[in-house]
Coordinates of C-alpha atoms and ligand atoms in Angstrom, one line a residue:
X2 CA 26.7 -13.1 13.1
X3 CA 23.4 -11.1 11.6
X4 CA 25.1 -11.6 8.0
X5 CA 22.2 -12.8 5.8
X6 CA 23.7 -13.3 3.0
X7 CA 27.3 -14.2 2.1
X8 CA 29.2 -14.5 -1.2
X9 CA 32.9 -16.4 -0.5
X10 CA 35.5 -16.5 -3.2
X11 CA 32.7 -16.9 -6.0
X12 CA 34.0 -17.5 -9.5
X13 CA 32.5 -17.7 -12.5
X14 CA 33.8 -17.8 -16.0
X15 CA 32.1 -17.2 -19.5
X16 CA 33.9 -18.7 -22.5
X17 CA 37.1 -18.8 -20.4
X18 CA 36.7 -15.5 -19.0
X19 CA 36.9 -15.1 -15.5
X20 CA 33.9 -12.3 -14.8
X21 CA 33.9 -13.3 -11.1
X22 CA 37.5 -14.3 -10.1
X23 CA 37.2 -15.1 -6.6
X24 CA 34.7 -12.1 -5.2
X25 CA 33.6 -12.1 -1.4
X26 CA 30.8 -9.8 0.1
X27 CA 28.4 -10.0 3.2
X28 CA 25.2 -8.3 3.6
X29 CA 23.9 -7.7 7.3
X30 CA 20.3 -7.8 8.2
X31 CA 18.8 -4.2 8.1
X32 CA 21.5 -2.5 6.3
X33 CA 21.6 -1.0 2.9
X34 CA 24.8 -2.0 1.2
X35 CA 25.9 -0.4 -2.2
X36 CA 28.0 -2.1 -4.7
X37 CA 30.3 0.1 -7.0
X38 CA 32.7 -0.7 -9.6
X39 CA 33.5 0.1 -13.3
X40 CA 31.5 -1.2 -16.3
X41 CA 32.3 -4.8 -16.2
X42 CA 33.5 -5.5 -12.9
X43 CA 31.1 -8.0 -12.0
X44 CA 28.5 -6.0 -10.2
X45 CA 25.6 -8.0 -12.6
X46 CA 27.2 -11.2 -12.3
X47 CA 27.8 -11.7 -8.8
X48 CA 24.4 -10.6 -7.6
X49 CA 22.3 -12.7 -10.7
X50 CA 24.8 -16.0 -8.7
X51 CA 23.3 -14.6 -5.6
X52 CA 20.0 -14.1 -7.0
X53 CA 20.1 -17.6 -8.4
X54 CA 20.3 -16.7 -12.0
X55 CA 23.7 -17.8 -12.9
X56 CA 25.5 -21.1 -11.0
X57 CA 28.5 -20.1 -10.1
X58 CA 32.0 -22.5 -10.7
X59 CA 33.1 -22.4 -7.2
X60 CA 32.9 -20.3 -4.3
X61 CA 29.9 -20.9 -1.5
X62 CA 26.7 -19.1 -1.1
X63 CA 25.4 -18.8 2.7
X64 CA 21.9 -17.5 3.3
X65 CA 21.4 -17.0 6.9
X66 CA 24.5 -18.4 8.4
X67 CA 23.7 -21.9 6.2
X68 CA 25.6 -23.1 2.8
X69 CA 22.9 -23.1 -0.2
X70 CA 22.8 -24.4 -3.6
X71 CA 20.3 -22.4 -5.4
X72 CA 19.2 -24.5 -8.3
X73 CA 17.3 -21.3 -10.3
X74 CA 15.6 -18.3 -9.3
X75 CA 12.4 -19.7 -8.0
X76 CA 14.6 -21.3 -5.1
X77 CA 16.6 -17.7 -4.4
X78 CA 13.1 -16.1 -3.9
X79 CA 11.8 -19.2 -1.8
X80 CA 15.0 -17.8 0.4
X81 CA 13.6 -14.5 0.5
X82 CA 16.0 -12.8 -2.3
X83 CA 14.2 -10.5 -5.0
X84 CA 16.4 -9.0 -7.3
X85 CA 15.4 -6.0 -9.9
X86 CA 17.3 -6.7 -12.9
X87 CA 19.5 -3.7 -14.5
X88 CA 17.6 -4.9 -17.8
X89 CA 13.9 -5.9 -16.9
X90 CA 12.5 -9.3 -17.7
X91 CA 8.9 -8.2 -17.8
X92 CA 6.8 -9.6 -20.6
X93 CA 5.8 -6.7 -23.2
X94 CA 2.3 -7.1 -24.3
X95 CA 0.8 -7.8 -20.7
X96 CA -0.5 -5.3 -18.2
X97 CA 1.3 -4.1 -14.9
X98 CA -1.0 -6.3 -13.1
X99 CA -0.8 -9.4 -15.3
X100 CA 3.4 -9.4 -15.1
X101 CA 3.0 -8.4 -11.1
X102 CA 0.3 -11.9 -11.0
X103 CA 3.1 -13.8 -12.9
X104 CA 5.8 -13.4 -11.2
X105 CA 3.6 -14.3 -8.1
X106 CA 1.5 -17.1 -9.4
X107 CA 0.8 -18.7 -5.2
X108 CA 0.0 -18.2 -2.4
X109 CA -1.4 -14.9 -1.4
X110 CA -2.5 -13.3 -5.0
X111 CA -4.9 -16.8 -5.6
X112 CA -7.9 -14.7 -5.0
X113 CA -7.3 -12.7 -8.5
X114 CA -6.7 -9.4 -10.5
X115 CA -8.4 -7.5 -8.1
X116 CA -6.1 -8.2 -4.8
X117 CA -3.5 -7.8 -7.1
X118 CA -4.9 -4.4 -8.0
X119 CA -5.0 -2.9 -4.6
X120 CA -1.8 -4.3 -3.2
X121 CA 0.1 -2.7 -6.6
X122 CA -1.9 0.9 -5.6
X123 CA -0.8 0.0 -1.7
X124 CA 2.7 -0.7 -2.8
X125 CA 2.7 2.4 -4.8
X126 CA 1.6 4.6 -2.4
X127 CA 3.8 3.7 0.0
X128 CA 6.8 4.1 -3.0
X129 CA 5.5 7.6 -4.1
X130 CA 4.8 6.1 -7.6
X131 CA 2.3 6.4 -9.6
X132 CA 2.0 3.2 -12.0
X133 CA -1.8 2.3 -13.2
X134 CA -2.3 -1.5 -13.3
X135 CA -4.5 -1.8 -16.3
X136 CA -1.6 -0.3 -18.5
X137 CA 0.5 -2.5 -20.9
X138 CA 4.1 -2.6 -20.7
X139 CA 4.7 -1.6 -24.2
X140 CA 3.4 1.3 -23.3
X141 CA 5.3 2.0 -20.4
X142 CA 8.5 4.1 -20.6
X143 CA 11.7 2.6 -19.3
X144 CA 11.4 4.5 -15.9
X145 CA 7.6 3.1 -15.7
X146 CA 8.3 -0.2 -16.4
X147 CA 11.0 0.1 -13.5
X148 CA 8.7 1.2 -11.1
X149 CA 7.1 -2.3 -12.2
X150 CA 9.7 -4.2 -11.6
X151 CA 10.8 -2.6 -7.6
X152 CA 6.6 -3.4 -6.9
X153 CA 7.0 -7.1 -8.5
X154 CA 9.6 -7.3 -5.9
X155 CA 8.1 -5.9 -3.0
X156 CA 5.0 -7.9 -3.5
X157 CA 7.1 -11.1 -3.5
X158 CA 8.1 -10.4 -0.1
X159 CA 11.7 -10.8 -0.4
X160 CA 13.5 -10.2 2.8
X161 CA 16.9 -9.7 0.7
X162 CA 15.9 -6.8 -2.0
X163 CA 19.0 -6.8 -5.1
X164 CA 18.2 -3.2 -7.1
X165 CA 20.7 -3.4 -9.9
X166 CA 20.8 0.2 -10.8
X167 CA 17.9 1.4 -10.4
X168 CA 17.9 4.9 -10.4
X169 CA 19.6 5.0 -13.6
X170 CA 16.3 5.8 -15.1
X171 CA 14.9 8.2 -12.3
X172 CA 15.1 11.4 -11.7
X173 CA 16.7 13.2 -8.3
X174 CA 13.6 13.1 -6.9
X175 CA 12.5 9.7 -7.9
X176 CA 15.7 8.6 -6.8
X177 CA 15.4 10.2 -3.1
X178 CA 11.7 9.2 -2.5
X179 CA 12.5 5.2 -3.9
X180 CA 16.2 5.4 -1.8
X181 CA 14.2 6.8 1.2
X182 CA 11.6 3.7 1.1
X183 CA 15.0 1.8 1.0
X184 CA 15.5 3.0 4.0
X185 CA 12.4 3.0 5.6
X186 CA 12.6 -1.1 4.8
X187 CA 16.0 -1.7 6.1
X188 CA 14.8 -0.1 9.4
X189 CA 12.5 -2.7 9.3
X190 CA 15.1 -5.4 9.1
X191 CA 15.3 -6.3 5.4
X192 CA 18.6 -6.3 3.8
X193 CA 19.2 -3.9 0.8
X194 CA 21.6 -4.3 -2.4
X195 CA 22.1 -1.0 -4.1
X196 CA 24.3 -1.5 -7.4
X197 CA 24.7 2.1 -8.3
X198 CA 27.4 4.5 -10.1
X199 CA 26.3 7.2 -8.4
X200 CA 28.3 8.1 -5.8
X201 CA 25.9 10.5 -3.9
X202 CA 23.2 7.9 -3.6
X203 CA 26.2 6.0 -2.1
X204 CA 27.1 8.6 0.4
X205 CA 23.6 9.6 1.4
X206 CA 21.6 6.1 1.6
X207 CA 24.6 3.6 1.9
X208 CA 26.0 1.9 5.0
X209 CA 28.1 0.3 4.0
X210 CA 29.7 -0.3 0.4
X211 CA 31.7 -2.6 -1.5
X212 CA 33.8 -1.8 -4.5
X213 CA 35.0 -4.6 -6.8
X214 CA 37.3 -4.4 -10.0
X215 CA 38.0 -7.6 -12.4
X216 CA 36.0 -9.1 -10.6
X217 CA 36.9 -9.1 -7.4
X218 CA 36.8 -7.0 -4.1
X219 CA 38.8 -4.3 -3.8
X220 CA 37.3 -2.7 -0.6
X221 CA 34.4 -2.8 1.9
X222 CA 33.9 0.1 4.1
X223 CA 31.5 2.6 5.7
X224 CA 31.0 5.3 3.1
X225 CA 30.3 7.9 5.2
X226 CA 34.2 8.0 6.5
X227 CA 35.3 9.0 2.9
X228 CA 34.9 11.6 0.4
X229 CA 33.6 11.2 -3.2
X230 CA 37.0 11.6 -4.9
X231 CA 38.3 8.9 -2.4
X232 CA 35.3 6.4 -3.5
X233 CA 36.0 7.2 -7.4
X234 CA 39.5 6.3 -6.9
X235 CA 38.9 3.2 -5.0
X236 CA 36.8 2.4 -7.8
X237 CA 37.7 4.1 -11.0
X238 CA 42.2 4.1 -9.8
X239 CA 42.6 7.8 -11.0
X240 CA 40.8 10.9 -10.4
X241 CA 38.7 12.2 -13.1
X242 CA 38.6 15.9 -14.7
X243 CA 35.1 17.3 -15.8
X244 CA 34.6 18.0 -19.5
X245 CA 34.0 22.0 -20.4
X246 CA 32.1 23.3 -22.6
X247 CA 33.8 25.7 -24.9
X248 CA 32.1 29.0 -26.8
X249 CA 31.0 27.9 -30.6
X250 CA 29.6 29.6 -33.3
X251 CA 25.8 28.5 -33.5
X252 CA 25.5 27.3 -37.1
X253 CA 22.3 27.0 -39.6
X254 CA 18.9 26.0 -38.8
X255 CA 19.4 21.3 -38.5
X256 CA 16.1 21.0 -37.1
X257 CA 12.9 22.6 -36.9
X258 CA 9.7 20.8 -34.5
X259 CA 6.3 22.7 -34.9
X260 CA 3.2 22.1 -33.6
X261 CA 3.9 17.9 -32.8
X262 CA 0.6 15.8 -31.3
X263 CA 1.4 11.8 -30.6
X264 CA -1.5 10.0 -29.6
X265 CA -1.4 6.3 -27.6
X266 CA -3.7 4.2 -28.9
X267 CA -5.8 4.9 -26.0
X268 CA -6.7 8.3 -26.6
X269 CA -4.3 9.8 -24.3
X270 CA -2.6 13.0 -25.4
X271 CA 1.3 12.3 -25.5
X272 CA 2.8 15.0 -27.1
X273 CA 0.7 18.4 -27.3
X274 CA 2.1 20.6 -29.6
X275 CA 5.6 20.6 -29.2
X276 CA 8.1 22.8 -30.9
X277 CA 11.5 24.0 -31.4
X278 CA 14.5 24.4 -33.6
X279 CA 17.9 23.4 -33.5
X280 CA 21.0 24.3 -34.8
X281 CA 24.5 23.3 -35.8
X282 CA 26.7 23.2 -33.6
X283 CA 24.2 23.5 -30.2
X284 CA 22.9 20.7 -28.0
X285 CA 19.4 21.3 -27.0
X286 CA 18.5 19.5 -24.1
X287 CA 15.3 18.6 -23.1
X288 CA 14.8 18.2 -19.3
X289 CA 11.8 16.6 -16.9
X290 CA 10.3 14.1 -15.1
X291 CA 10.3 11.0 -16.7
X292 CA 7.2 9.8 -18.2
X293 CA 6.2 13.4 -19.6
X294 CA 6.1 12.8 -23.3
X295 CA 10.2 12.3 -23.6
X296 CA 9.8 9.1 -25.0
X297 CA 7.0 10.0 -27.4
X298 CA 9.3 12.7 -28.7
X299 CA 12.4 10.4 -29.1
X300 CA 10.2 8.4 -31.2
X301 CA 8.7 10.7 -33.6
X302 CA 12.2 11.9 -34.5
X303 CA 13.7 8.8 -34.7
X304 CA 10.1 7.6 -36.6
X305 CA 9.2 4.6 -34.3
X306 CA 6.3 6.8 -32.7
X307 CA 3.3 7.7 -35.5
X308 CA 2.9 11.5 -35.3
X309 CA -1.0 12.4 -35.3
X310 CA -0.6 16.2 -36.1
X311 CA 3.1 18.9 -36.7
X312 CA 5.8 18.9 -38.6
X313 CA 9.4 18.0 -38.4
X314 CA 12.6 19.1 -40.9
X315 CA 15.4 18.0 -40.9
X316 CA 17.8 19.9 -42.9
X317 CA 19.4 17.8 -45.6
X318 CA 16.1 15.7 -45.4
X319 CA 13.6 17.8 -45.5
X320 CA 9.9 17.0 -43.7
X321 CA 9.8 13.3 -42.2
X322 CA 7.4 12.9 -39.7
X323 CA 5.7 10.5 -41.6
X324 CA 9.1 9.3 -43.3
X325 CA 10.4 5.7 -41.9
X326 CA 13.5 5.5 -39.7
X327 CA 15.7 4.4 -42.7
X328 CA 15.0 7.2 -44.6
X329 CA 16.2 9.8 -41.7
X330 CA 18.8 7.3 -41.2
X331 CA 20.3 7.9 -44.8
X332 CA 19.8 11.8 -44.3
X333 CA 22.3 11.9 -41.3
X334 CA 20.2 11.3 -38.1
X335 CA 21.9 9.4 -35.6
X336 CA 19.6 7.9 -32.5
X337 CA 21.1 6.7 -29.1
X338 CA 17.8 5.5 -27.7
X339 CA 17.5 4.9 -23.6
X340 CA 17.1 1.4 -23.6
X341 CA 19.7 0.4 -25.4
X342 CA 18.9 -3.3 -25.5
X343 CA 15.7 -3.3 -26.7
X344 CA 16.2 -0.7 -29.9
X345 CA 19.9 -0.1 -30.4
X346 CA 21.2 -4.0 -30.6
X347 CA 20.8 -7.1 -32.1
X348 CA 21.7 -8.8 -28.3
X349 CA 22.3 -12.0 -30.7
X350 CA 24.6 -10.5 -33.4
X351 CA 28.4 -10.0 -33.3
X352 CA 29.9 -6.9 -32.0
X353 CA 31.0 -6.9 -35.7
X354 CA 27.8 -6.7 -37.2
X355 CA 26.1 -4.5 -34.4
X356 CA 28.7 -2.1 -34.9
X357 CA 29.0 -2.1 -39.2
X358 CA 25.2 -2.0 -39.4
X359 CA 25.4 1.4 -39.8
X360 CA 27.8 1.6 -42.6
X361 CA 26.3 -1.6 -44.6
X362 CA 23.0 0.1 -44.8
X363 CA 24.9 3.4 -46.3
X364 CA 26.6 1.0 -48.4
X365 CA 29.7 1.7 -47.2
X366 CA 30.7 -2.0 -47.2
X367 CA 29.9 -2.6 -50.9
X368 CA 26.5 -4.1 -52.3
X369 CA 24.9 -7.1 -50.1
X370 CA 25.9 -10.5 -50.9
X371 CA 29.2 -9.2 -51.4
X372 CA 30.1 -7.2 -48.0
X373 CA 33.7 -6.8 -47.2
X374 CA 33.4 -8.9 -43.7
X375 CA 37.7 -8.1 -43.3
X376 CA 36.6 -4.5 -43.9
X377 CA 33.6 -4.6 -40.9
X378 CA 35.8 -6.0 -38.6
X379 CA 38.5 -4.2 -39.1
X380 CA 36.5 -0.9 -38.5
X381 CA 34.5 -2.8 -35.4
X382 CA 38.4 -3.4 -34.0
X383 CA 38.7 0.3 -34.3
X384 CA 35.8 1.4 -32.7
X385 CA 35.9 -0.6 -29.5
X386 CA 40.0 0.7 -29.3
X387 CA 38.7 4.2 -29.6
X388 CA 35.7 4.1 -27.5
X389 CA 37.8 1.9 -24.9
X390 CA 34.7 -0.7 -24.8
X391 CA 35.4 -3.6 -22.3
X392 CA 35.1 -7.1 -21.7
X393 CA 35.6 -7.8 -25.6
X394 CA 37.0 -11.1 -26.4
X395 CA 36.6 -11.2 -29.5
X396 CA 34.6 -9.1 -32.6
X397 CA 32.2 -12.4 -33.2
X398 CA 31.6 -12.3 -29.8
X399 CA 27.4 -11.9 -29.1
X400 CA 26.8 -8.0 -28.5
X401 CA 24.1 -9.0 -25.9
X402 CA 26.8 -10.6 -23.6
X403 CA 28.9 -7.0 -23.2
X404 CA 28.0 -5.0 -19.7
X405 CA 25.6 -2.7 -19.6
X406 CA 27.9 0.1 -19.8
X407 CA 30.1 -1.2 -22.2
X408 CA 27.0 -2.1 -25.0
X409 CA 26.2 1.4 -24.5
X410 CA 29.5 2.3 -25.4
X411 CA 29.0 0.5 -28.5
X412 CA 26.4 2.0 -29.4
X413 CA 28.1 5.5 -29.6
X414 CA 31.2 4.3 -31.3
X415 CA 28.4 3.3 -34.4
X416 CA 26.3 6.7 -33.9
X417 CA 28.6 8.9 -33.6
X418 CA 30.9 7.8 -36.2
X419 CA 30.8 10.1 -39.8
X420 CA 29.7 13.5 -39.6
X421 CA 25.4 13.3 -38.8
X422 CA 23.4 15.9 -39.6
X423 CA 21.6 15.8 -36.7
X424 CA 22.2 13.6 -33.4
X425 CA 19.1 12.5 -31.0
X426 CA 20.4 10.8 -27.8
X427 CA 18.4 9.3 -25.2
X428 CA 20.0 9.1 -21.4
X429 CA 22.9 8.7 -22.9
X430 CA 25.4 8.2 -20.0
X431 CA 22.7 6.0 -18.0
X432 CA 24.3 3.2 -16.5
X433 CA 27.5 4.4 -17.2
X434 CA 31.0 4.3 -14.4
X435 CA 32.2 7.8 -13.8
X436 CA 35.1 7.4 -16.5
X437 CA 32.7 6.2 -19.4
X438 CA 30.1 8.9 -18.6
X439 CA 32.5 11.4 -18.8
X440 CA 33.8 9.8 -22.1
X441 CA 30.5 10.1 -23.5
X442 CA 30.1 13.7 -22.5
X443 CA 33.3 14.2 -23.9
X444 CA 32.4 12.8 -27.3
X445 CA 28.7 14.8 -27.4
X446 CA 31.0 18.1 -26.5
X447 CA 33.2 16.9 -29.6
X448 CA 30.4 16.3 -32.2
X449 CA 28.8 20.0 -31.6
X450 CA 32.1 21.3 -31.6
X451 CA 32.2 19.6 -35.1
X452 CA 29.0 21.4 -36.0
X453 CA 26.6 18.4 -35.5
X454 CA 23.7 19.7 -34.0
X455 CA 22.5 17.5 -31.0
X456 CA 18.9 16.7 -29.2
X457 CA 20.2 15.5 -25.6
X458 CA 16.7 14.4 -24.2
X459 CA 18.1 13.5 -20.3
X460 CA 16.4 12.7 -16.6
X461 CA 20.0 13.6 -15.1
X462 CA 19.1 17.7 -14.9
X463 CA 23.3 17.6 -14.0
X464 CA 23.9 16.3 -17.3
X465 CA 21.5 18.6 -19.2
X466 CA 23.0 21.5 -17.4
X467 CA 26.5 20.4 -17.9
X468 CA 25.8 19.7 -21.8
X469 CA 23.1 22.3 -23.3
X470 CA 23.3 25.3 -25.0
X471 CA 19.7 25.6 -24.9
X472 CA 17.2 23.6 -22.3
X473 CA 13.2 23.4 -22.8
X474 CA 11.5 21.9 -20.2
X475 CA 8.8 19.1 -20.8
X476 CA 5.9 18.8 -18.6
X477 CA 2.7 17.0 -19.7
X478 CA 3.5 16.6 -23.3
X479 CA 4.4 20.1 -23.9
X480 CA 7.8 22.3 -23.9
X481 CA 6.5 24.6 -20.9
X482 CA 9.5 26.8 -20.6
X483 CA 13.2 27.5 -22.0
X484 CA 16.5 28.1 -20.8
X485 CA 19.4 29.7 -22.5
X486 CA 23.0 28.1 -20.7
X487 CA 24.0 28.8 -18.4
X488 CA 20.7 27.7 -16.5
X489 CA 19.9 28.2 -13.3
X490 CA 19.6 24.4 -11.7
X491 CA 16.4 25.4 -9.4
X492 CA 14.6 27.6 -12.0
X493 CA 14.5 24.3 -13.7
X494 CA 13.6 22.5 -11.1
X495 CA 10.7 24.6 -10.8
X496 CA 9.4 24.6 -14.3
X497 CA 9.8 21.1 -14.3
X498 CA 7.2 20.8 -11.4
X499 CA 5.0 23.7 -11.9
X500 CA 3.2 22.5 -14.4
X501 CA 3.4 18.8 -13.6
Ligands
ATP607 N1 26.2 -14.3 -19.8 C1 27.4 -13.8 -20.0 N2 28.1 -14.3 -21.0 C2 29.4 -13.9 -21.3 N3 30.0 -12.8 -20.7 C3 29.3 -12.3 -19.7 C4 28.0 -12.7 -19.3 N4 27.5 -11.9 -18.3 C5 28.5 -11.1 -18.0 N5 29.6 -11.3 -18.8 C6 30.9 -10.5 -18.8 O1 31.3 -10.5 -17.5 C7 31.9 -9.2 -17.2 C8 31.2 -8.6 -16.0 O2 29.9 -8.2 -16.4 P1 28.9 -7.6 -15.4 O3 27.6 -7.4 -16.2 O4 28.8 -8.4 -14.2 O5 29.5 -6.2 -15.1 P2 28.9 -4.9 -14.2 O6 29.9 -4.7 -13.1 O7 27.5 -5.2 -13.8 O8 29.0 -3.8 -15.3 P3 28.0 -2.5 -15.6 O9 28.3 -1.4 -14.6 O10 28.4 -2.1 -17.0 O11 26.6 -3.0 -15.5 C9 31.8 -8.4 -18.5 O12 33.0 -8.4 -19.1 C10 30.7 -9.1 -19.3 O13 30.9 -8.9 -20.6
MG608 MG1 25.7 -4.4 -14.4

């Protein structure tokens, strides 16, 4: 057998819930092998038991025909497996090449920074990334700091590569050039793990796949034999309708962006002189290759990014660019930022309080000290119903222990709920199973239909396309062109790289 690695009837419960209830899967040498299922079916768990992160309660784990016990991580990557996490356990205030020498502390990298330094730009090159090792994480945007992460990896030399969806944050192209090294590797013999929800990645890149659901496997098979409807209902159980986008009446003017400059500490120009205007009842989308200001401009409208030079209005609000997050908070703007984890949840609070936050700071609850807790939950209960978020066993539950998909989900149950002035979402349906990203697309349709007026800032050009009424373009820190629907998909494409 040339299986490398194999998973047999692996369980593993958390608080008495079975997330892995008796999965099997087998990766051959050389081949890439996707793994697809909905939010929650195990996809995380069963490759952090592989990976060595969590110890699983029965099952066995063979690496290279031979029965392991892998105490901890360190002894998965002594067996050659790397895994790139689906949320990224870099360390914030060091530098690409500090978190790269960390992770690596022996062997090869003992002769200092400066190896380190050329076998990142090696790497890189070879990847079709550009990531500069003196930079810090923290300033890194979430794409970035994945590109970190797939080098950390590579540089390990694990023989056994784990990517837990990582083109979630990447564009098309990204996607193709990172997919494509994939590739290139497994040629080369090493075995690849692609967790992914997107089935064209499958289709194109995959040799084979295996779909689980409640945490087991439901099928293994060579992808290229079925269609994409057959894989969605193999993993989804019912075929899926798309959302449409429905003629409304363009309202008055929510938001109004002139002239914005950001500037990173080091002098570089993030955002140069960006404008435009919003207004009820229209999603603007802003589209691009990740890392060209997007971030910069999420955060000077949510106010977690300082704004050097501009203005921004918000109607009902007025001018806030130099106005804290709480005050735009309490004059209707509602922020679904990309990584979710890091800016949208208390990972160690209830689903409870992550959810009623919202509400308790708009005093909705009653005055604090005396918050109606029955009143919290109860309206907690309601949103997980009506947002259908998973894997909930109960409302005290820690938010932090929900799949990535279904936390998400939280999170737009609490920003989307009341009537906000004006919405700014982030990659909102990253991560998400083909039945929640519709979901979400469905409840963004809904809230301009109600006259909200939405900022959809996306990497996923479909998405943008699908969604926007209008669409401007960001290339180096600037809006370089603008799109009235319905776009045309390669005329975008274009701007986006013309001027990049
Ligand atoms: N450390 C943990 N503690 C408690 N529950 C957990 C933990 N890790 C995972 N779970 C639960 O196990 C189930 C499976 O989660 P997992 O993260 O493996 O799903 P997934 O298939 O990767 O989903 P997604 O596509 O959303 O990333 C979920 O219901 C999740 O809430
Ligand atoms: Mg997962």
């Amino acid at each position: 057998m040339d299986s490398v690695l194999e998973l047999r009837a692996i369980r593993k419960s958390f608080a008495g819930f079975a997330a892995l209830d008796g999965a099997d899967f087998t990766l051959r040498r050389g081949e890439v092998h996707a793994l697809l299922g909905e939010n929650g079916a195990g996809k995380s768990s069963l490759m952090n038991v592989a990976a060595g992160l969590y110890a699983p309660d029965g099952g066995r784990i063979l690496i290279g025909g031979r029965e392991q016990r892998l105490g901890g991580p360190r002894e998965a990557t002594a067996q050659g497996i790397g895994m790139v996490h689906q949320h990224f356990h870099l360390v914030k205030p060091f530098t690409v090449a500090e978190n790269i020498l960390l992770a690596n502390p022996r062997g090869r990298f003992s002769r200092g920074i400066e190896t380190i330094e050329r076998e990142i730009a090696f790497c890189t090159n070879m990847l079709g990334f550009v990531v500069d090792p003196h930079r810090r994480l923290d300033s890194l945007s979430v794409a970035e700091q994945q590109r970190v992460e797939i080098v950390k990896v590579l540089l390990g030399g694990a023989t056994i590569i784990i990517l837990d969806e990582p083109t979630a944050v990447l564009t098309d192209e990204e996607a193709d050039g990172l997919l494509t090294t994939m590739r290139r590797l497994a040629a080369q013999g090493t075995a690849v793990v692609l967790v992914t929800h997107k089935l064209r990645e499958v289709t194109r890149y995959a040799d084979r796949v295996t779909i689980m659901r409640g945490g087991r496997h439901v099928a293994a098979c060579d992808p290229k034999t079925m269609s994409t409807a057959q894989l969605t209902e193999l993993t989804v159980g019912v075929a899926l309708p798309s959302p449409v986008r429905e003629k409304t009446a363009r309202g008055e003017l929510r938001l109004i962006v002139a002239g914005l400059r950001v500037e990173h500490e080091t002098g570089r120009t993030a955002l140069d002189g960006v404008g435009f205007q919003v207004r009820a009842g229209e999603i603007y989308g802003i589209a691009g290759v990740s890392g060209n200001g997007q971030s910069e401009l999420v955060g000077a409208l949510t106010g977690t990014t300082a704004v050097a030079a501009g203005d921004i209005w918000m109607s009902g609000a007025g001018h806030i660019a130099d106005r804290p997050p709480a005050i735009r908070r309490s004059g209707g703007l509602a922020a679904i930022p990309a990584d979710r984890y890091a800016q949208a949840l208390a990972g160690g609070l209830s689903i409870t309080d992550n959810y009623a936050v919202a509400g308790v700071m708009a005093g909705r609850y009653g005055p604090w000290g005396w918050l109606d807790r029955k009143a919290m939950a109860k309206a907690a209960a309601a949103a997980v119903r009506a947002f259908d978020v998973q894997g909930v066993r109960g409302l005290k539950q820690r938010a932090g222990l929900l799949s990535g998909g279904n936390a998400q989900k939280l999170v737009l149950a609490r920003e989307l709920a009341g009537d906000p002035v004006l919405i700014v979402a982030h990659g909102p349906s990253r991560g998400l199973d083909a039945r929640a990203c519709a979901a979400v697309h469905e409840r963004l349709l809904a809230a301009r239909a109600r006259g909200n007026a939405v900022v959809l800032v996306s990497d996923d050009l479909d998405e943008v396309i699908g969604l926007a009424d209008r669409i401007g373009v960001m290339s180096r820190g600037r809006i370089v062109a603008e799109f009235d629907a319905p776009a045309d998909r390669q005329a975008i494409g274009r701007a986006m790289v013309d001027h990049g």
